[in-house]
PDB file of C-alpha atoms and ligand atoms in Angstrom:
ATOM      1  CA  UNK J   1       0.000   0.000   0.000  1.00  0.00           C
ATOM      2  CA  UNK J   2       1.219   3.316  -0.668  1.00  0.00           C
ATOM      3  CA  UNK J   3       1.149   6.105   1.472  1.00  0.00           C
ATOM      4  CA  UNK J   4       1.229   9.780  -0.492  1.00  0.00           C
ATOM      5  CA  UNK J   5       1.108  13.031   1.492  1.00  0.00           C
ATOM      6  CA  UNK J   6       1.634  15.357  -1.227  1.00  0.00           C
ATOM      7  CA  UNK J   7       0.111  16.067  -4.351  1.00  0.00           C
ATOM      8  CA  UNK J   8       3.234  15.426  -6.368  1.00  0.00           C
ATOM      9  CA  UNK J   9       3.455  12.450  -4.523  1.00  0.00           C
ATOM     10  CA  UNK J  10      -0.245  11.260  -5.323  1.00  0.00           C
ATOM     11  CA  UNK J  11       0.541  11.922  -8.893  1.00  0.00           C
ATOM     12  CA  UNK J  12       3.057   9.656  -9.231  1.00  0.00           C
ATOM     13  CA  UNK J  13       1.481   6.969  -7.558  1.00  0.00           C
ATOM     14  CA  UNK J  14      -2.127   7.494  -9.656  1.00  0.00           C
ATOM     15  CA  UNK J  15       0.034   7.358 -12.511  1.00  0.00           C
ATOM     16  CA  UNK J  16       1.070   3.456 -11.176  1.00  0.00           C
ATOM     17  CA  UNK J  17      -2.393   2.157 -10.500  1.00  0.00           C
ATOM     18  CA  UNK J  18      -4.269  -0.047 -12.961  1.00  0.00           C
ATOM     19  CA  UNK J  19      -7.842   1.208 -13.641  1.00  0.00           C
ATOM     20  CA  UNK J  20     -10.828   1.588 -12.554  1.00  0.00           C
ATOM     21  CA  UNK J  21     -10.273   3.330  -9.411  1.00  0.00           C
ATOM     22  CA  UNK J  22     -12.523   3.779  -6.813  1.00  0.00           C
ATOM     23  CA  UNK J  23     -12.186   6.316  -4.677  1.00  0.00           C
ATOM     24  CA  UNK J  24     -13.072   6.757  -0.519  1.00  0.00           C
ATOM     25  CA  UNK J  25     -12.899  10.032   0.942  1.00  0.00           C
ATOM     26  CA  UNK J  26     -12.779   9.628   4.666  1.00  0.00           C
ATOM     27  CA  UNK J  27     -11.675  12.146   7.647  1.00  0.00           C
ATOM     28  CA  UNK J  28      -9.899   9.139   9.214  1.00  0.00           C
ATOM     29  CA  UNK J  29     -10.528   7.435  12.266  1.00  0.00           C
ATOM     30  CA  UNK J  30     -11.669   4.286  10.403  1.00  0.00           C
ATOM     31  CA  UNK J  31     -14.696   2.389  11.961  1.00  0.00           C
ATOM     32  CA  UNK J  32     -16.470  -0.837  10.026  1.00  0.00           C
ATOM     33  CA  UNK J  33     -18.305   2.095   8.507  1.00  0.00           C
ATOM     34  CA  UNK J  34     -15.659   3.141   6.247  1.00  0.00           C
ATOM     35  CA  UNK J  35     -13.881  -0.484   6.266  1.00  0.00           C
ATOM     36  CA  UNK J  36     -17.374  -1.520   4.000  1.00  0.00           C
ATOM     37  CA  UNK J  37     -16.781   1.677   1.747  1.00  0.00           C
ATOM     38  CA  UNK J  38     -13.306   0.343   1.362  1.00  0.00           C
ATOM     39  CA  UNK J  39     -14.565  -3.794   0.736  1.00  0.00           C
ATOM     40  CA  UNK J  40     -17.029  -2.382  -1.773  1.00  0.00           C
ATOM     41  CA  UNK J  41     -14.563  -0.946  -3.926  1.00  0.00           C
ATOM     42  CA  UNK J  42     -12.458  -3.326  -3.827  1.00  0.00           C
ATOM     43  CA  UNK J  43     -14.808  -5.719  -5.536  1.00  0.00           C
ATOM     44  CA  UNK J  44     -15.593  -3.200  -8.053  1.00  0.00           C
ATOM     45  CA  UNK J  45     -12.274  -1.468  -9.391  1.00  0.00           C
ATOM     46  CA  UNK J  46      -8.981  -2.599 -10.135  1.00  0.00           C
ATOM     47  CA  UNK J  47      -7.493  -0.021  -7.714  1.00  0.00           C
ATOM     48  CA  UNK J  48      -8.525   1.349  -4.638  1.00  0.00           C
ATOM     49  CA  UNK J  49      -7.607   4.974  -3.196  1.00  0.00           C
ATOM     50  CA  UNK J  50      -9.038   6.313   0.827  1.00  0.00           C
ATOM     51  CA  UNK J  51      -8.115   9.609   1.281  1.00  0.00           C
ATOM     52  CA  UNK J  52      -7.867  10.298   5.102  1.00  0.00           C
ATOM     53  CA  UNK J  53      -8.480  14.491   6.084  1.00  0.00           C
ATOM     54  CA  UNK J  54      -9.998  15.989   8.749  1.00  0.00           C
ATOM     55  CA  UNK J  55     -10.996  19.348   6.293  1.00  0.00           C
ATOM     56  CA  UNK J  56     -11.434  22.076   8.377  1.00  0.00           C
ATOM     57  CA  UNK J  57     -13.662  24.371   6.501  1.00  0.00           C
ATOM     58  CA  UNK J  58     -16.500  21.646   6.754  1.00  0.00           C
ATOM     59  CA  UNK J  59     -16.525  22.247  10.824  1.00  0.00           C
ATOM     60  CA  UNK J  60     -18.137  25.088  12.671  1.00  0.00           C
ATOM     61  CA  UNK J  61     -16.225  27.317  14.406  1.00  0.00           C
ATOM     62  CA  UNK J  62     -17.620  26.074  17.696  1.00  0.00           C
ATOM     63  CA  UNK J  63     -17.436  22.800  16.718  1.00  0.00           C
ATOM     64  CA  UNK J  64     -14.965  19.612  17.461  1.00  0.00           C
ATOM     65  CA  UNK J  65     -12.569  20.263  14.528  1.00  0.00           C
ATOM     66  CA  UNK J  66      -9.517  20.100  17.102  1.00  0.00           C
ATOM     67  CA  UNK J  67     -10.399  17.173  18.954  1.00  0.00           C
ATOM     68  CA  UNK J  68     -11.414  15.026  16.068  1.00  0.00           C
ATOM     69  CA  UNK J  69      -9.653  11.631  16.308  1.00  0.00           C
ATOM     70  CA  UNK J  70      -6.578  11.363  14.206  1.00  0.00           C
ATOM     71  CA  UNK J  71      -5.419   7.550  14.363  1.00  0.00           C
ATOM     72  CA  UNK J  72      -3.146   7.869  11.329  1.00  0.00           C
ATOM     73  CA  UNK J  73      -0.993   4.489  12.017  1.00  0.00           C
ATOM     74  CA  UNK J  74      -3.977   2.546  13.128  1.00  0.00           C
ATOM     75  CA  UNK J  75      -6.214   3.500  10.250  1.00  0.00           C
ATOM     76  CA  UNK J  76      -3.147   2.917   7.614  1.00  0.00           C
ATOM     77  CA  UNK J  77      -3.164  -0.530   9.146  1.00  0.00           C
ATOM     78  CA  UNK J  78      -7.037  -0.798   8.557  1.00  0.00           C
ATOM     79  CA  UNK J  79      -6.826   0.267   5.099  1.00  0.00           C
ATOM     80  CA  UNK J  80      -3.979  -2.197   4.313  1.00  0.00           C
ATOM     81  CA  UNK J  81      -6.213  -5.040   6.009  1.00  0.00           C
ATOM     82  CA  UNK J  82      -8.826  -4.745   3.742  1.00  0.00           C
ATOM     83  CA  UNK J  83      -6.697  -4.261   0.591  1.00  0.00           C
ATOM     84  CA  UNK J  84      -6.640  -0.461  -0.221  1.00  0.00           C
ATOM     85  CA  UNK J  85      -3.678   0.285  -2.413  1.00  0.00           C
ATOM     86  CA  UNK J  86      -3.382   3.998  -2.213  1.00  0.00           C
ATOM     87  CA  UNK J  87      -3.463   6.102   0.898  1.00  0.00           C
ATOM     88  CA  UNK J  88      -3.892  10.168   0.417  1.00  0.00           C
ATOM     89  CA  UNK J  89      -3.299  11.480   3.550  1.00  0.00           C
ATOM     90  CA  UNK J  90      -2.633  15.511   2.583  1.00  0.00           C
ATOM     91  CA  UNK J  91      -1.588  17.695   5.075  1.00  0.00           C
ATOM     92  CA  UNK J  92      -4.587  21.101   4.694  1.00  0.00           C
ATOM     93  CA  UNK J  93      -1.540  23.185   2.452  1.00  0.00           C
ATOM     94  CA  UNK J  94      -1.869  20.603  -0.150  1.00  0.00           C
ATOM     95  CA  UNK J  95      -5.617  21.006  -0.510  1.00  0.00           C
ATOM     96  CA  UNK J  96      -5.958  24.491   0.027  1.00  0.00           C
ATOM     97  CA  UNK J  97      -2.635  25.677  -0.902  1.00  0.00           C
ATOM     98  CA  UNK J  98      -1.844  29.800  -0.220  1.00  0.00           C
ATOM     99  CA  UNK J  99      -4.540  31.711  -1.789  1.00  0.00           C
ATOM    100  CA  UNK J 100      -7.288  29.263  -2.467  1.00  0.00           C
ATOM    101  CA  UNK J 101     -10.421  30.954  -2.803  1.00  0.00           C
ATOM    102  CA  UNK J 102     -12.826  28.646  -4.558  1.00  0.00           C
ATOM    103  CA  UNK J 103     -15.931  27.686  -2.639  1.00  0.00           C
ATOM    104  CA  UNK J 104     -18.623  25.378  -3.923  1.00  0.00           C
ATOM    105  CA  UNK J 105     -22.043  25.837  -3.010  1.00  0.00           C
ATOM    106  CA  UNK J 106     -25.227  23.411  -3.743  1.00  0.00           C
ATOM    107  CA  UNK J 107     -28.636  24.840  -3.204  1.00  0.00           C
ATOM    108  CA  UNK J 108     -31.083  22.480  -3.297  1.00  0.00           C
ATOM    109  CA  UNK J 109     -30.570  19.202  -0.991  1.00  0.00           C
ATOM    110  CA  UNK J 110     -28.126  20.854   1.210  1.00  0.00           C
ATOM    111  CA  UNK J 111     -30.520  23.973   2.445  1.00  0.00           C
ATOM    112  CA  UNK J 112     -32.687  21.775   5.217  1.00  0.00           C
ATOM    113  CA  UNK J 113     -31.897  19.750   8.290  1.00  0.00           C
ATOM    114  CA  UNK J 114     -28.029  19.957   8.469  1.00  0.00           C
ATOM    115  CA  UNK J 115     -27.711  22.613   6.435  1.00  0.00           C
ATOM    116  CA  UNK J 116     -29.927  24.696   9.062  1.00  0.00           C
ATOM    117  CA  UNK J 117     -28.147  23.433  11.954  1.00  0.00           C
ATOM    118  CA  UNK J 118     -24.432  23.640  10.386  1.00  0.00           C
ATOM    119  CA  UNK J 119     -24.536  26.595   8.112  1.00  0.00           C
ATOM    120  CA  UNK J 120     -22.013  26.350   5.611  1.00  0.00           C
ATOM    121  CA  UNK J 121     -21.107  22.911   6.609  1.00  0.00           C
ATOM    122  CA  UNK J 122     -22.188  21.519   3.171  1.00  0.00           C
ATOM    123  CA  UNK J 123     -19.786  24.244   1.191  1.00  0.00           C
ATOM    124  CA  UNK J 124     -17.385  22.776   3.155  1.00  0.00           C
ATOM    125  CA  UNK J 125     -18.129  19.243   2.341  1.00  0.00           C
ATOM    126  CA  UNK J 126     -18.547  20.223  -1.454  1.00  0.00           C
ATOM    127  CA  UNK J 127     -15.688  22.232  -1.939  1.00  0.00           C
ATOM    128  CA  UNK J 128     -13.355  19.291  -0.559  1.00  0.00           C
ATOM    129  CA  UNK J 129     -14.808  16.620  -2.016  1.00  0.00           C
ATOM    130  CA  UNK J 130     -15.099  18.785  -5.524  1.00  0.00           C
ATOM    131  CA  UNK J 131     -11.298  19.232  -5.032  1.00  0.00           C
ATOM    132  CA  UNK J 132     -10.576  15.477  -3.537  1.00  0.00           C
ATOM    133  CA  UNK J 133     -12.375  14.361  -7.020  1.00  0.00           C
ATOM    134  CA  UNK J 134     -10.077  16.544  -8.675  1.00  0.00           C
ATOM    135  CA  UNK J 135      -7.106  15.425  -7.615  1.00  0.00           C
ATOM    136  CA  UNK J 136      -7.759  11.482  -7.648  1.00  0.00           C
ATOM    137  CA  UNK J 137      -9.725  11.265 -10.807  1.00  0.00           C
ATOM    138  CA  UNK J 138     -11.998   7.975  -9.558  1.00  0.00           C
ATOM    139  CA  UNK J 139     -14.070   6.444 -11.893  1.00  0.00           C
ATOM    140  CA  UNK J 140     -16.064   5.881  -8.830  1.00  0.00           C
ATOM    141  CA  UNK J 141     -16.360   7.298  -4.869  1.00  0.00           C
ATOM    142  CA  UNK J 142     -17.825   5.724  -2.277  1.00  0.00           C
ATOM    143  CA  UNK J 143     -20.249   7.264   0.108  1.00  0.00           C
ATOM    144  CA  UNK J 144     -22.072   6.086   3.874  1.00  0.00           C
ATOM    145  CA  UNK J 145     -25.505   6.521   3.445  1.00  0.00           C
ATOM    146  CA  UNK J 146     -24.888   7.429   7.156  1.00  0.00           C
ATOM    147  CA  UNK J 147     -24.311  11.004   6.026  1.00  0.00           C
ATOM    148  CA  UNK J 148     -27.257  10.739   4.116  1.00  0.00           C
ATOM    149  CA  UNK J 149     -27.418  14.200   2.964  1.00  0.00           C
ATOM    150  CA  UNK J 150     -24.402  14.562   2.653  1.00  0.00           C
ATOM    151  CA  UNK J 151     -24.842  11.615  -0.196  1.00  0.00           C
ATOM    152  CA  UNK J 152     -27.565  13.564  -2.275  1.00  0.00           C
ATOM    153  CA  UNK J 153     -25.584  16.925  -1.973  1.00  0.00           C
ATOM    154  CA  UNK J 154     -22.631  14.979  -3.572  1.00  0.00           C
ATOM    155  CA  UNK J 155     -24.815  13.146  -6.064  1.00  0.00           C
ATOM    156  CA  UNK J 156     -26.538  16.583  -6.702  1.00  0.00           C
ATOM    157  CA  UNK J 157     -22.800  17.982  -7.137  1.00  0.00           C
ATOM    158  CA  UNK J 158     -21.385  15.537  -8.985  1.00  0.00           C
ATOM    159  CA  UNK J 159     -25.066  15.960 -11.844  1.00  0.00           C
ATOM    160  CA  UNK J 160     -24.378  19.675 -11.554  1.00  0.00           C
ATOM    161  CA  UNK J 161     -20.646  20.583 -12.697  1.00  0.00           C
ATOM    162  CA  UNK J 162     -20.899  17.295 -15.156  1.00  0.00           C
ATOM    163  CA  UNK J 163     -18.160  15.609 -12.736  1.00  0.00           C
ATOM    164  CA  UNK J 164     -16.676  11.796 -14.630  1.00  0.00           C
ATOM    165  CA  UNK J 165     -17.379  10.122 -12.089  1.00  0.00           C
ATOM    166  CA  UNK J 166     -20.190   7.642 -10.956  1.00  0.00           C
ATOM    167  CA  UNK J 167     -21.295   8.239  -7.384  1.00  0.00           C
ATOM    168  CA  UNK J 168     -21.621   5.103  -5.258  1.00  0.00           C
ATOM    169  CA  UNK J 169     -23.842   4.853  -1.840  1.00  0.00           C
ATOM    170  CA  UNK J 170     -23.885   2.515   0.643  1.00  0.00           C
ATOM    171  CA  UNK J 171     -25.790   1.292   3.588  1.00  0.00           C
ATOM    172  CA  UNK J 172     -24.857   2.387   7.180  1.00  0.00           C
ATOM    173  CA  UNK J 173     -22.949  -0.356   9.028  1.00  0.00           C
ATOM    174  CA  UNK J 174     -24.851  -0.405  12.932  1.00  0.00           C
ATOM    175  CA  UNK J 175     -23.679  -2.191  15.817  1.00  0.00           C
ATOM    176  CA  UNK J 176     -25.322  -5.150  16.797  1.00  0.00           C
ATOM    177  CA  UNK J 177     -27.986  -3.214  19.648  1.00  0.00           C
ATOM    178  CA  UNK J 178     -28.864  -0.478  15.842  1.00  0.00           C
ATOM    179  CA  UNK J 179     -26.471   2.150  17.046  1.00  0.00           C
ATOM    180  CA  UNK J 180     -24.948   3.548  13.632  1.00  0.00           C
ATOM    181  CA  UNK J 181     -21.272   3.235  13.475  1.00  0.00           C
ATOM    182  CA  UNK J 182     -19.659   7.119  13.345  1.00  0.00           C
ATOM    183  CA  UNK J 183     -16.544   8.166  14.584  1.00  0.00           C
ATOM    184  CA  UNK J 184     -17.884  10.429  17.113  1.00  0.00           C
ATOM    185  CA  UNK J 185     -19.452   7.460  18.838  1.00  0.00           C
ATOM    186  CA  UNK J 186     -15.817   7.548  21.071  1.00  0.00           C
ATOM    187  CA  UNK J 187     -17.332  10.805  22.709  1.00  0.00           C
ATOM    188  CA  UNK J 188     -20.489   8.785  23.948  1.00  0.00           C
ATOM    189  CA  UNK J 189     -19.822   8.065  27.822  1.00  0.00           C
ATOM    190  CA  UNK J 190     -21.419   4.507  28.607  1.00  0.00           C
ATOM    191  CA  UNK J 191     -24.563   6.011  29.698  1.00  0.00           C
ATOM    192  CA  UNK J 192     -24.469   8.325  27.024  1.00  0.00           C
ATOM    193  CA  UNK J 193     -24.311   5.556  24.335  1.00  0.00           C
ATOM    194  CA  UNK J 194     -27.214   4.029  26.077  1.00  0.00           C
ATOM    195  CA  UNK J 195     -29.698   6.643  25.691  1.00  0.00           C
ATOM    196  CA  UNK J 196     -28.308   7.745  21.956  1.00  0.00           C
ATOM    197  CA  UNK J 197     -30.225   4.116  21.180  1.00  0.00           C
ATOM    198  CA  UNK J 198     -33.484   5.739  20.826  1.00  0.00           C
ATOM    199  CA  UNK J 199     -32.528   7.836  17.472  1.00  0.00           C
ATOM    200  CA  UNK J 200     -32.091   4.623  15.746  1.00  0.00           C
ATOM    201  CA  UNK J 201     -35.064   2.702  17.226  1.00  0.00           C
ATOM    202  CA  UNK J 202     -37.402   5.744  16.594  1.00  0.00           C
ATOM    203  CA  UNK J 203     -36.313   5.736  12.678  1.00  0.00           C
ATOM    204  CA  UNK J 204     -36.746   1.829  12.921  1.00  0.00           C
ATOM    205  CA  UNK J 205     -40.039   2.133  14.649  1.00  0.00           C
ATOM    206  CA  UNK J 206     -41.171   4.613  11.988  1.00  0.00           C
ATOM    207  CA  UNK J 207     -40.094   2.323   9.403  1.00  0.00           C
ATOM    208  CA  UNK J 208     -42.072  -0.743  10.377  1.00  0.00           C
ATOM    209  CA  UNK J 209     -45.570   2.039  10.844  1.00  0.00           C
ATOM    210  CA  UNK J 210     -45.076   2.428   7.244  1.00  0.00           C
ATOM    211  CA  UNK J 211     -44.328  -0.759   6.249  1.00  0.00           C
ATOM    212  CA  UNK J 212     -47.652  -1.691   7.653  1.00  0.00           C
ATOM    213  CA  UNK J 213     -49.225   1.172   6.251  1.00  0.00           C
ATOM    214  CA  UNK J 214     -48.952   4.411   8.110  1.00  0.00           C
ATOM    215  CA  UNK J 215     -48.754   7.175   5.398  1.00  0.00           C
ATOM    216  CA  UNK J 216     -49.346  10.339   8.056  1.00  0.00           C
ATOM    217  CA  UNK J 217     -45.667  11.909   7.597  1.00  0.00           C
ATOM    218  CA  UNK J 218     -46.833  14.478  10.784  1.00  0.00           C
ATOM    219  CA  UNK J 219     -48.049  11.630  12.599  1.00  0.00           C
ATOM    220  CA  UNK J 220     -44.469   9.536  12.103  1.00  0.00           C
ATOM    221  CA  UNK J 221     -42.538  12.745  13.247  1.00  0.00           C
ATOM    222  CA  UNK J 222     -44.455  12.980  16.547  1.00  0.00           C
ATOM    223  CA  UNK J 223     -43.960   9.546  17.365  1.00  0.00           C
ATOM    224  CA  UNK J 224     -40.130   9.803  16.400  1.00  0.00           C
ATOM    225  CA  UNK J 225     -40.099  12.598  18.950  1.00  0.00           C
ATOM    226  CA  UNK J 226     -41.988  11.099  21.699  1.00  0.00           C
ATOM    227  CA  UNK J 227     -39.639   8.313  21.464  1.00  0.00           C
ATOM    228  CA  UNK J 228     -36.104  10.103  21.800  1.00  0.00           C
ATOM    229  CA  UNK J 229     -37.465  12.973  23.883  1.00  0.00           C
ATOM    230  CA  UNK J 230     -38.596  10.153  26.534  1.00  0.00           C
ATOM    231  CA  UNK J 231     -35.377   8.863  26.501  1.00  0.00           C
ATOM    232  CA  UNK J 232     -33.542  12.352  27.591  1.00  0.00           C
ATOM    233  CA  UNK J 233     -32.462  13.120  24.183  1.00  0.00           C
ATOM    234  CA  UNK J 234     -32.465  16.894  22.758  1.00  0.00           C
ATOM    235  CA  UNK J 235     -34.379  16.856  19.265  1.00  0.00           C
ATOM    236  CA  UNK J 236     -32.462  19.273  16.178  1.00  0.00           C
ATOM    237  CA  UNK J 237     -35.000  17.880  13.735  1.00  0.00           C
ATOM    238  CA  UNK J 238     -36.578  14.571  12.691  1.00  0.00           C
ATOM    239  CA  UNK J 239     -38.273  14.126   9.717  1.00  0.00           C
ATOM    240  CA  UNK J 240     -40.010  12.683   6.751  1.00  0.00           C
ATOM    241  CA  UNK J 241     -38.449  13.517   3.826  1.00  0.00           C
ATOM    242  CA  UNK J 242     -38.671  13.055  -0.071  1.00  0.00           C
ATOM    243  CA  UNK J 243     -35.328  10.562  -0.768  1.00  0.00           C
ATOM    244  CA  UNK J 244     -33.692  13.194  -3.172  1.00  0.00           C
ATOM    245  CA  UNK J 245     -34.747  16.377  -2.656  1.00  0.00           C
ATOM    246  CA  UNK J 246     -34.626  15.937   0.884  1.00  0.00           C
ATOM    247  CA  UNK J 247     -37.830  18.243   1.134  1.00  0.00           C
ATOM    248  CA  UNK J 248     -40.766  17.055   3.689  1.00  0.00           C
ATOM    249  CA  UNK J 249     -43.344  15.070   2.525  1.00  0.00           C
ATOM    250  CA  UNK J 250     -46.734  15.213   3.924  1.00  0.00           C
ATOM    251  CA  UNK J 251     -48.298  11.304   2.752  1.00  0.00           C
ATOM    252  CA  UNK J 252     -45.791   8.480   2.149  1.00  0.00           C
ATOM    253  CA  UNK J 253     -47.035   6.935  -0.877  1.00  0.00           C
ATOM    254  CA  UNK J 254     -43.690   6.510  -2.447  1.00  0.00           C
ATOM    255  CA  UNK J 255     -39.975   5.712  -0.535  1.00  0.00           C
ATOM    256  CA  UNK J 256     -39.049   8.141   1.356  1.00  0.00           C
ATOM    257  CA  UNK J 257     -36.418   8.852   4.269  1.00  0.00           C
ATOM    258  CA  UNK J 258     -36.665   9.520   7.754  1.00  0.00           C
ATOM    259  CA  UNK J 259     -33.557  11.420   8.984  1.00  0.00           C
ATOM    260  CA  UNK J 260     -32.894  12.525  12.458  1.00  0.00           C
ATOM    261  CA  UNK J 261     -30.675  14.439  14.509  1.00  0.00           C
ATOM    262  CA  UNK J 262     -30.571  14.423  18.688  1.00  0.00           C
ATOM    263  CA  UNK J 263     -27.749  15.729  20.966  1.00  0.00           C
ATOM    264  CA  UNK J 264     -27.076  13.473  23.809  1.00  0.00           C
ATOM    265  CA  UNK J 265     -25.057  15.516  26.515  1.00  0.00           C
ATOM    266  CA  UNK J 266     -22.466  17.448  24.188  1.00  0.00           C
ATOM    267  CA  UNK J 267     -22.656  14.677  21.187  1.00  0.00           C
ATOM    268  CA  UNK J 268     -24.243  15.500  18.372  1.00  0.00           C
ATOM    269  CA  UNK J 269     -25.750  12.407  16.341  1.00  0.00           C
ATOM    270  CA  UNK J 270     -27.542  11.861  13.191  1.00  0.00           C
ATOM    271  CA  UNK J 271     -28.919   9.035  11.684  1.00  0.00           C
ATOM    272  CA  UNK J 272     -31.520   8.241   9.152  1.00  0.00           C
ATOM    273  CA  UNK J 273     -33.736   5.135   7.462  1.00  0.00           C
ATOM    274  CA  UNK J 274     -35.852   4.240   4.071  1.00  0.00           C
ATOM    275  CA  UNK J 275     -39.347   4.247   4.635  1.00  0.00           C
ATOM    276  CA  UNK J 276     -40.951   1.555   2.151  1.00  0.00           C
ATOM    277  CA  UNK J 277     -45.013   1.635   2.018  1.00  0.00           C
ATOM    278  CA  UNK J 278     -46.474  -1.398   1.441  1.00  0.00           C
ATOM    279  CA  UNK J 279     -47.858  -2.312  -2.441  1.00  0.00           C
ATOM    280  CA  UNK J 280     -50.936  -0.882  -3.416  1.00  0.00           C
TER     281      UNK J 280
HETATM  282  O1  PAF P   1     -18.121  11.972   5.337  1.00  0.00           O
HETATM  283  C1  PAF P   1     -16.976  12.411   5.571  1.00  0.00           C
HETATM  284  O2  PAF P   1     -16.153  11.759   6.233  1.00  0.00           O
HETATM  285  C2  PAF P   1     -16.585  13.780   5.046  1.00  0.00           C
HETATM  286  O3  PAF P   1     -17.658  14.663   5.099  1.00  0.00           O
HETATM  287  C3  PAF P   1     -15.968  13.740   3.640  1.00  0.00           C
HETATM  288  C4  PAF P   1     -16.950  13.239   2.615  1.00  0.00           C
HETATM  289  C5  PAF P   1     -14.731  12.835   3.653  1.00  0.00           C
HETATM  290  C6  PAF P   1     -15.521  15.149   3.236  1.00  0.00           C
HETATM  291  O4  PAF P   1     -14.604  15.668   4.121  1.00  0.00           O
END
């Protein structure tokens, strides 16, 4: 596996790699998460590239930027496990080099839910991964449907500036009890990680409602609530949304997505579900 810190240095080793490569843009701290990203495209590309960088303009001034976890030798180990052959692990000169002053901005998918509560986090995301893209010329990147707006902004993106690349989701890895794997999830004290179980059974709960034929959007929302609020959690939003557009919907008659965000003592979590009605 090759390690490249510098552009010059990713150059040459692109320039090595047979093709197609698939690309996975992490911020590091590997989890089984990222590890599936990883297996995934390995069993579709010839090569496979994880970029590892914690980008700063993505975080809020207020937010954890500083004490995000940084387990460079550990996650270089990971990658190599599960067969990645090209590490890009850029200190933040070589992706915004003196006088950089490109942002990119998506309307559209980014403007609700964590674009409300994180304002300007999704430039941020777009802007790196724009640039990341750049750089690495994938055929394909890999994406958590964790972050699921995050996913449709960079789908959205990608449609948008006519990017060559194909844009590849896939499904959150959970621990056994439905937690969703993040790398935040360190933060969680035990008790902490106890409670932070309702977000994912109140998506799961709203899931099986429609499943059985609960269309009520409203009514699925209250329910969410009633089920994370009882268990001490603070609510930023949970809602019904439209899969793509990420705008509310008021009757599920087609898929749509439940997506959720609580704060659990000073950790932030999000998480987020399909919601499949039944056939007419
Ligand atoms: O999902 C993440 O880890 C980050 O938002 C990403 C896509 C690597 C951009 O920094």
């Amino acid at each position: 596996m090759i390690v490249a810190r510098t552009r010059a240095e990713l150059e040459t080793a692109l320039a090595r790699l047979p093709r197609p490569l698939g690309a996975v843009p992490t911020m590091g701290a590997l989890h089984a998460g990222h590890l599936s990203l990883a297996r995934c495209a390995r069993a579709e590309n010839a090569s496979v590239a994880l970029t590892i960088f914690v980008n700063p303009t993505q975080f809020l001034p207020h937010e954890d930027f500083e004490r995000y976890p940084r387990p460079l030798a550990q996650d270089l180990a990971l990658a190599e496990e599960v067969g990645v052959d090209l590490v890009f692990a850029p200190p933040v000169e070589e992706v915004y080099p003196p006088g950089f002053a490109t942002t990119v901005s998506v309307a559209g998918p980014s403007q609700r839910w964590e674009g409300v509560c994180r304002p300007g986090h999704f430039t941020g995301v777009a802007t790196v991964v724009t640039r990341l893209l750049n750089l690495l010329r994938p055929e394909r990147a890999y994406f958590g449907e964790k972050d699921y707006q995050q996913l449709q902004v960079v789908r959205r993106l990608v449609s948008d500036l006519a990017l060559p690349v194909e844009i590849v989701g896939c499904p959150t890895v959970r621990d056994p009890d439905g937690l969703a794997l993040s790398s935040r999830n360190v933060y969680l004290s035990p008790e902490e990680r106890q409670q932070a179980l309702a977000l994912s059974r109140a998506l799961f709960t709203a899931a099986e409602r429609v499943a059985v034929g609960e269309r009520d959007a409203r009514a699925l929302e209250a329910l969410m609530h009633q089920h994370v609020t009882a268990a001490g959690l603070e609510v930023d939003y949970l809602a019904v949304v439209d899969p793509v557009s990420l705008e509310p919907v008021s009757e599920i008659r087609h898929p749509a997505r439940a997506l959720g965000a609580v704060r659990v003592g000073t950790v932030r979590l999000i998480d987020n579900v399909a919601l499949v009605p039944p056939p007419p």
